[in-house]
XYZ file of N, CA and C in Angstrom:
345
model
N 43.676 -52.885 -40.432
C 43.067 -50.841 -40.323
C 44.636 -50.069 -40.303
N 43.975 -48.825 -41.647
C 45.419 -48.264 -41.046
C 44.792 -46.841 -40.666
N 45.421 -46.739 -39.839
C 45.155 -44.974 -39.065
C 45.468 -44.004 -40.444
N 43.967 -42.907 -39.632
C 43.945 -41.965 -40.087
C 44.543 -40.660 -40.670
N 44.989 -40.366 -41.190
C 46.065 -39.065 -41.764
C 45.434 -37.996 -40.673
N 46.280 -36.801 -39.660
C 46.592 -35.594 -39.601
C 46.576 -35.242 -40.332
N 46.836 -35.105 -41.716
C 47.468 -33.886 -42.360
C 46.356 -32.667 -42.625
N 44.814 -33.084 -43.610
C 44.020 -32.051 -43.630
C 43.342 -31.600 -41.952
N 43.830 -32.146 -40.898
C 43.060 -31.224 -39.586
C 44.145 -30.456 -39.586
N 45.704 -30.386 -39.944
C 46.486 -28.993 -39.888
C 46.606 -27.728 -40.720
N 46.419 -28.745 -42.101
C 45.804 -27.577 -42.859
C 44.960 -26.562 -42.343
N 44.064 -26.887 -42.371
C 42.543 -26.887 -42.032
C 42.795 -25.513 -40.483
N 43.936 -25.790 -40.160
C 44.427 -24.964 -38.653
C 44.707 -23.852 -38.812
N 46.059 -24.063 -39.764
C 46.706 -23.723 -40.019
C 45.909 -22.472 -41.429
N 45.053 -22.686 -42.406
C 44.383 -21.696 -42.490
C 43.799 -20.882 -42.445
N 42.491 -21.332 -41.108
C 42.313 -20.966 -40.208
C 42.699 -20.037 -39.312
N 44.091 -19.972 -39.031
C 45.347 -19.132 -37.940
C 45.672 -17.924 -38.901
N 46.072 -18.276 -40.339
C 45.618 -16.894 -41.387
C 45.756 -16.348 -41.345
N 43.824 -16.532 -41.556
C 43.250 -15.968 -41.839
C 42.355 -15.314 -40.232
N 42.502 -15.575 -39.077
C 42.947 -14.680 -38.258
C 43.771 -13.821 -37.820
N 44.453 -13.890 -38.502
C 46.203 -12.771 -38.590
C 45.239 -11.634 -39.246
N 44.607 -12.355 -40.909
C 44.284 -11.503 -41.674
C 43.589 -10.154 -41.151
N 42.093 -10.937 -40.833
C 41.019 -10.202 -40.498
C 41.504 -9.563 -38.253
N 42.848 -9.987 -38.408
C 43.160 -9.061 -36.642
C 43.359 -7.467 -36.690
N 42.797 -6.713 -35.782
C 43.206 -4.831 -35.668
C 44.569 -4.801 -35.910
N 45.341 -3.874 -36.254
C 46.267 -3.234 -35.734
C 47.323 -3.102 -34.861
N 47.930 -3.246 -34.239
C 48.539 -3.002 -32.598
C 48.940 -1.791 -33.081
N 48.215 -0.175 -32.298
C 48.439 0.816 -32.208
C 48.712 0.617 -30.462
N 49.817 1.397 -30.301
C 50.484 1.223 -28.899
C 50.297 2.833 -28.169
N 49.643 3.935 -29.701
C 49.290 5.502 -29.245
C 47.894 5.513 -29.129
N 47.544 4.287 -29.007
C 45.788 4.136 -28.795
C 45.977 3.618 -26.658
N 47.359 3.260 -26.246
C 46.742 3.291 -24.593
C 47.734 4.210 -23.924
N 47.914 5.710 -24.818
C 48.654 6.531 -24.265
C 47.741 7.084 -24.118
N 46.644 7.988 -24.921
C 45.044 8.897 -24.783
C 44.392 8.281 -24.019
N 44.420 9.582 -23.068
C 42.742 8.948 -22.256
C 41.860 8.603 -23.182
N 41.001 7.823 -22.116
C 39.968 6.726 -22.763
C 38.985 7.942 -22.864
N 38.256 7.798 -23.839
C 37.097 8.641 -23.702
C 35.738 7.845 -23.582
N 35.032 8.842 -22.804
C 33.561 8.188 -21.793
C 32.960 7.815 -23.125
N 31.240 7.120 -22.910
C 30.831 6.062 -23.765
C 29.881 7.774 -23.331
N 28.981 8.719 -24.906
C 27.895 8.890 -24.570
C 27.204 7.930 -23.682
N 26.045 8.244 -23.023
C 25.231 7.675 -22.697
C 24.411 8.536 -21.893
N 23.042 7.566 -21.981
C 21.237 8.836 -21.696
C 21.009 9.201 -20.457
N 21.974 8.445 -19.419
C 22.563 8.491 -17.854
C 22.087 10.002 -18.200
N 22.358 10.740 -18.211
C 22.653 12.870 -17.960
C 21.713 13.452 -18.004
N 20.189 12.641 -19.124
C 19.243 13.139 -18.303
C 18.421 12.104 -17.736
N 18.563 11.599 -16.426
C 17.796 10.752 -15.363
C 17.330 12.119 -14.336
N 18.722 12.895 -14.398
C 18.430 14.211 -13.179
C 17.023 15.242 -13.891
N 17.871 15.416 -14.858
C 16.825 16.052 -15.866
C 15.120 16.311 -15.095
N 15.322 14.537 -15.832
C 13.862 14.268 -15.986
C 12.984 13.986 -14.053
N 14.349 13.626 -13.705
C 13.520 13.073 -11.976
C 13.407 14.574 -11.703
N 13.454 15.988 -12.216
C 13.242 16.916 -10.935
C 12.330 17.458 -11.972
N 11.798 17.529 -13.607
C 10.732 17.772 -14.745
C 9.022 17.168 -13.913
N 9.709 15.834 -13.669
C 8.470 14.794 -12.827
C 8.396 15.243 -11.886
N 9.357 15.706 -10.847
C 8.579 16.246 -9.689
C 7.805 17.565 -9.565
N 8.125 18.223 -10.328
C 7.420 19.441 -11.077
C 6.340 19.433 -10.921
N 6.232 18.856 -11.791
C 4.523 18.335 -11.840
C 3.903 17.251 -11.218
N 4.589 16.672 -10.616
C 3.720 16.165 -9.296
C 3.164 17.300 -8.043
N 3.924 18.124 -8.367
C 3.962 19.119 -7.287
C 2.655 19.925 -7.208
N 2.874 20.291 -8.779
C 1.821 21.607 -9.251
C 0.325 20.519 -9.400
N 0.426 19.372 -10.078
C -0.939 19.088 -10.057
C -1.240 19.072 -8.395
N -0.710 18.168 -7.897
C -1.417 18.203 -6.310
C -1.608 19.426 -5.349
N -0.825 20.809 -5.704
C -1.693 22.176 -5.496
C -2.712 22.370 -6.544
N -2.805 22.297 -8.010
C -4.314 22.817 -8.502
C -5.230 22.106 -7.283
N -5.168 20.240 -7.311
C -6.046 19.688 -6.319
C -6.785 19.785 -5.703
N -6.063 20.152 -5.106
C -5.444 20.555 -3.288
C -7.518 21.504 -2.221
N -8.458 20.995 -2.229
C -9.270 21.799 -1.940
C -8.929 23.139 -1.406
N -9.941 24.128 -1.420
C -9.464 25.653 -1.367
C -9.504 25.764 0.236
N -11.223 24.757 1.109
C -10.794 25.141 2.038
C -11.077 24.164 3.121
N -10.641 23.273 4.222
C -11.917 22.429 4.442
C -12.771 22.258 5.331
N -14.029 21.548 5.390
C -15.124 21.875 5.482
C -14.870 21.349 7.190
N -15.831 21.444 7.739
C -15.926 21.723 9.082
C -16.364 20.748 9.664
N -15.613 20.371 10.628
C -16.105 19.060 11.992
C -17.368 18.777 11.329
N -17.772 19.037 11.627
C -19.163 19.086 12.326
C -19.956 18.601 10.442
N -19.834 19.286 9.290
C -20.661 18.920 8.065
C -19.643 18.190 7.700
N -18.462 17.200 8.098
C -17.843 16.128 6.745
C -18.373 14.601 7.919
N -18.600 15.267 9.295
C -19.483 13.527 10.104
C -21.481 12.904 9.683
N -21.007 12.710 9.592
C -22.808 11.940 9.484
C -23.006 12.333 10.694
N -24.674 12.313 10.401
C -25.210 12.460 11.794
C -25.443 10.890 12.503
N -24.377 11.468 13.341
C -24.600 9.645 14.339
C -26.166 9.573 15.505
N -26.684 10.227 16.236
C -27.071 10.128 16.864
C -28.127 10.503 16.579
N -29.252 10.735 15.667
C -30.150 11.135 15.265
C -32.032 11.256 15.659
N -31.605 9.191 15.577
C -32.152 8.620 15.618
C -33.126 8.963 17.264
N -34.526 8.616 17.378
C -35.486 7.836 18.145
C -34.710 7.591 19.425
N -34.407 7.743 20.459
C -34.037 7.262 21.668
C -34.787 5.890 22.507
N -33.891 4.468 22.699
C -34.936 3.390 22.472
C -34.121 2.336 23.300
N -34.764 1.106 22.795
C -34.325 0.534 23.704
C -32.650 0.562 22.716
N -32.236 -0.234 23.686
C -30.562 -0.949 22.951
C -30.314 -2.676 22.828
N -30.190 -2.794 21.016
C -30.459 -3.782 20.248
C -32.749 -4.107 20.474
N -32.455 -3.378 19.933
C -34.410 -3.249 19.890
C -34.528 -3.676 18.836
N -33.830 -3.161 18.013
C -34.211 -3.399 16.529
C -33.820 -4.696 15.759
N -32.783 -5.457 16.349
C -32.688 -6.966 16.246
C -33.452 -7.974 16.041
N -33.441 -8.220 14.902
C -34.826 -10.102 14.767
C -34.118 -11.029 14.463
N -34.435 -11.411 14.504
C -34.886 -12.526 16.139
C -33.837 -12.318 16.536
N -34.235 -12.257 17.975
C -33.371 -11.505 18.962
C -32.378 -12.941 19.424
N -31.035 -12.581 20.083
C -29.750 -13.292 19.849
C -29.804 -14.227 21.124
N -30.919 -14.194 21.776
C -31.360 -15.534 22.849
C -32.037 -15.962 23.118
N -33.210 -15.898 21.825
C -33.697 -17.081 21.173
C -33.661 -17.604 20.208
N -32.466 -17.964 19.752
C -31.870 -17.696 18.528
C -31.765 -19.955 18.553
N -32.230 -20.406 17.379
C -32.134 -22.120 17.188
C -31.629 -22.528 16.013
N -30.249 -22.831 16.080
C -29.903 -23.588 14.884
C -30.827 -24.510 13.778
N -31.112 -24.302 12.941
C -31.646 -25.536 12.640
C -31.078 -27.238 12.227
N -30.032 -27.109 12.856
C -29.855 -28.989 13.160
C -29.970 -29.147 14.916
N -30.805 -28.349 15.824
C -31.132 -28.392 17.048
C -31.799 -29.986 17.322
N -32.489 -30.602 16.567
C -32.996 -31.438 16.382
C -32.603 -32.608 16.823
N -31.530 -32.015 16.092
C -30.569 -33.433 16.308
C -29.895 -34.132 17.200
N -29.839 -32.736 18.125
C -28.929 -32.873 18.709
C -29.586 -33.326 19.839
N -28.874 -34.645 21.557
C -29.560 -35.088 22.088
C -29.885 -33.635 23.087
N -30.908 -33.950 23.881
C -31.551 -33.465 24.809
C -30.667 -33.284 25.996
N -29.727 -33.268 26.456
C -28.930 -33.427 27.490
C -28.614 -32.153 26.569
N -27.621 -32.108 25.614
C -26.672 -30.991 24.690
C -27.298 -30.259 24.260
N -28.544 -29.819 24.201
C -29.009 -28.666 23.548
C -29.051 -27.989 24.795
N -28.733 -26.662 24.777
C -29.381 -25.316 25.807
C -30.270 -24.834 25.916
N -31.119 -24.486 26.684
C -32.503 -24.050 26.198
C -32.079 -22.711 27.060
N -32.278 -21.612 26.959
C -31.794 -20.279 28.101
C -32.981 -19.714 28.341
N -34.050 -19.709 29.623
C -35.357 -19.621 29.684
C -35.744 -17.778 30.085
């Protein structure tokens, strides 16, 4: 078998090199000596936007603030207006007489009874 020639590859690469040389920009050393221009960015508007937003927030806060604070006795709910009586008397059934529905499954010596 005869080895294939790489002549066609040499021609392809030389064509690519010529094409790159034609498309490359011209060398201009004067561009290296002048000061570099800063690109225009929207970053210069960020401080102004933050100031505007903070002014809006402060304005909304002060316009929606209550004009006067209510007295503490008016603000709290009535806590001790019920009739005096036995503590925890309204809790039914009593916590001392509670029996779980599964107590009958326990042996008698494990089933606690409080007299």
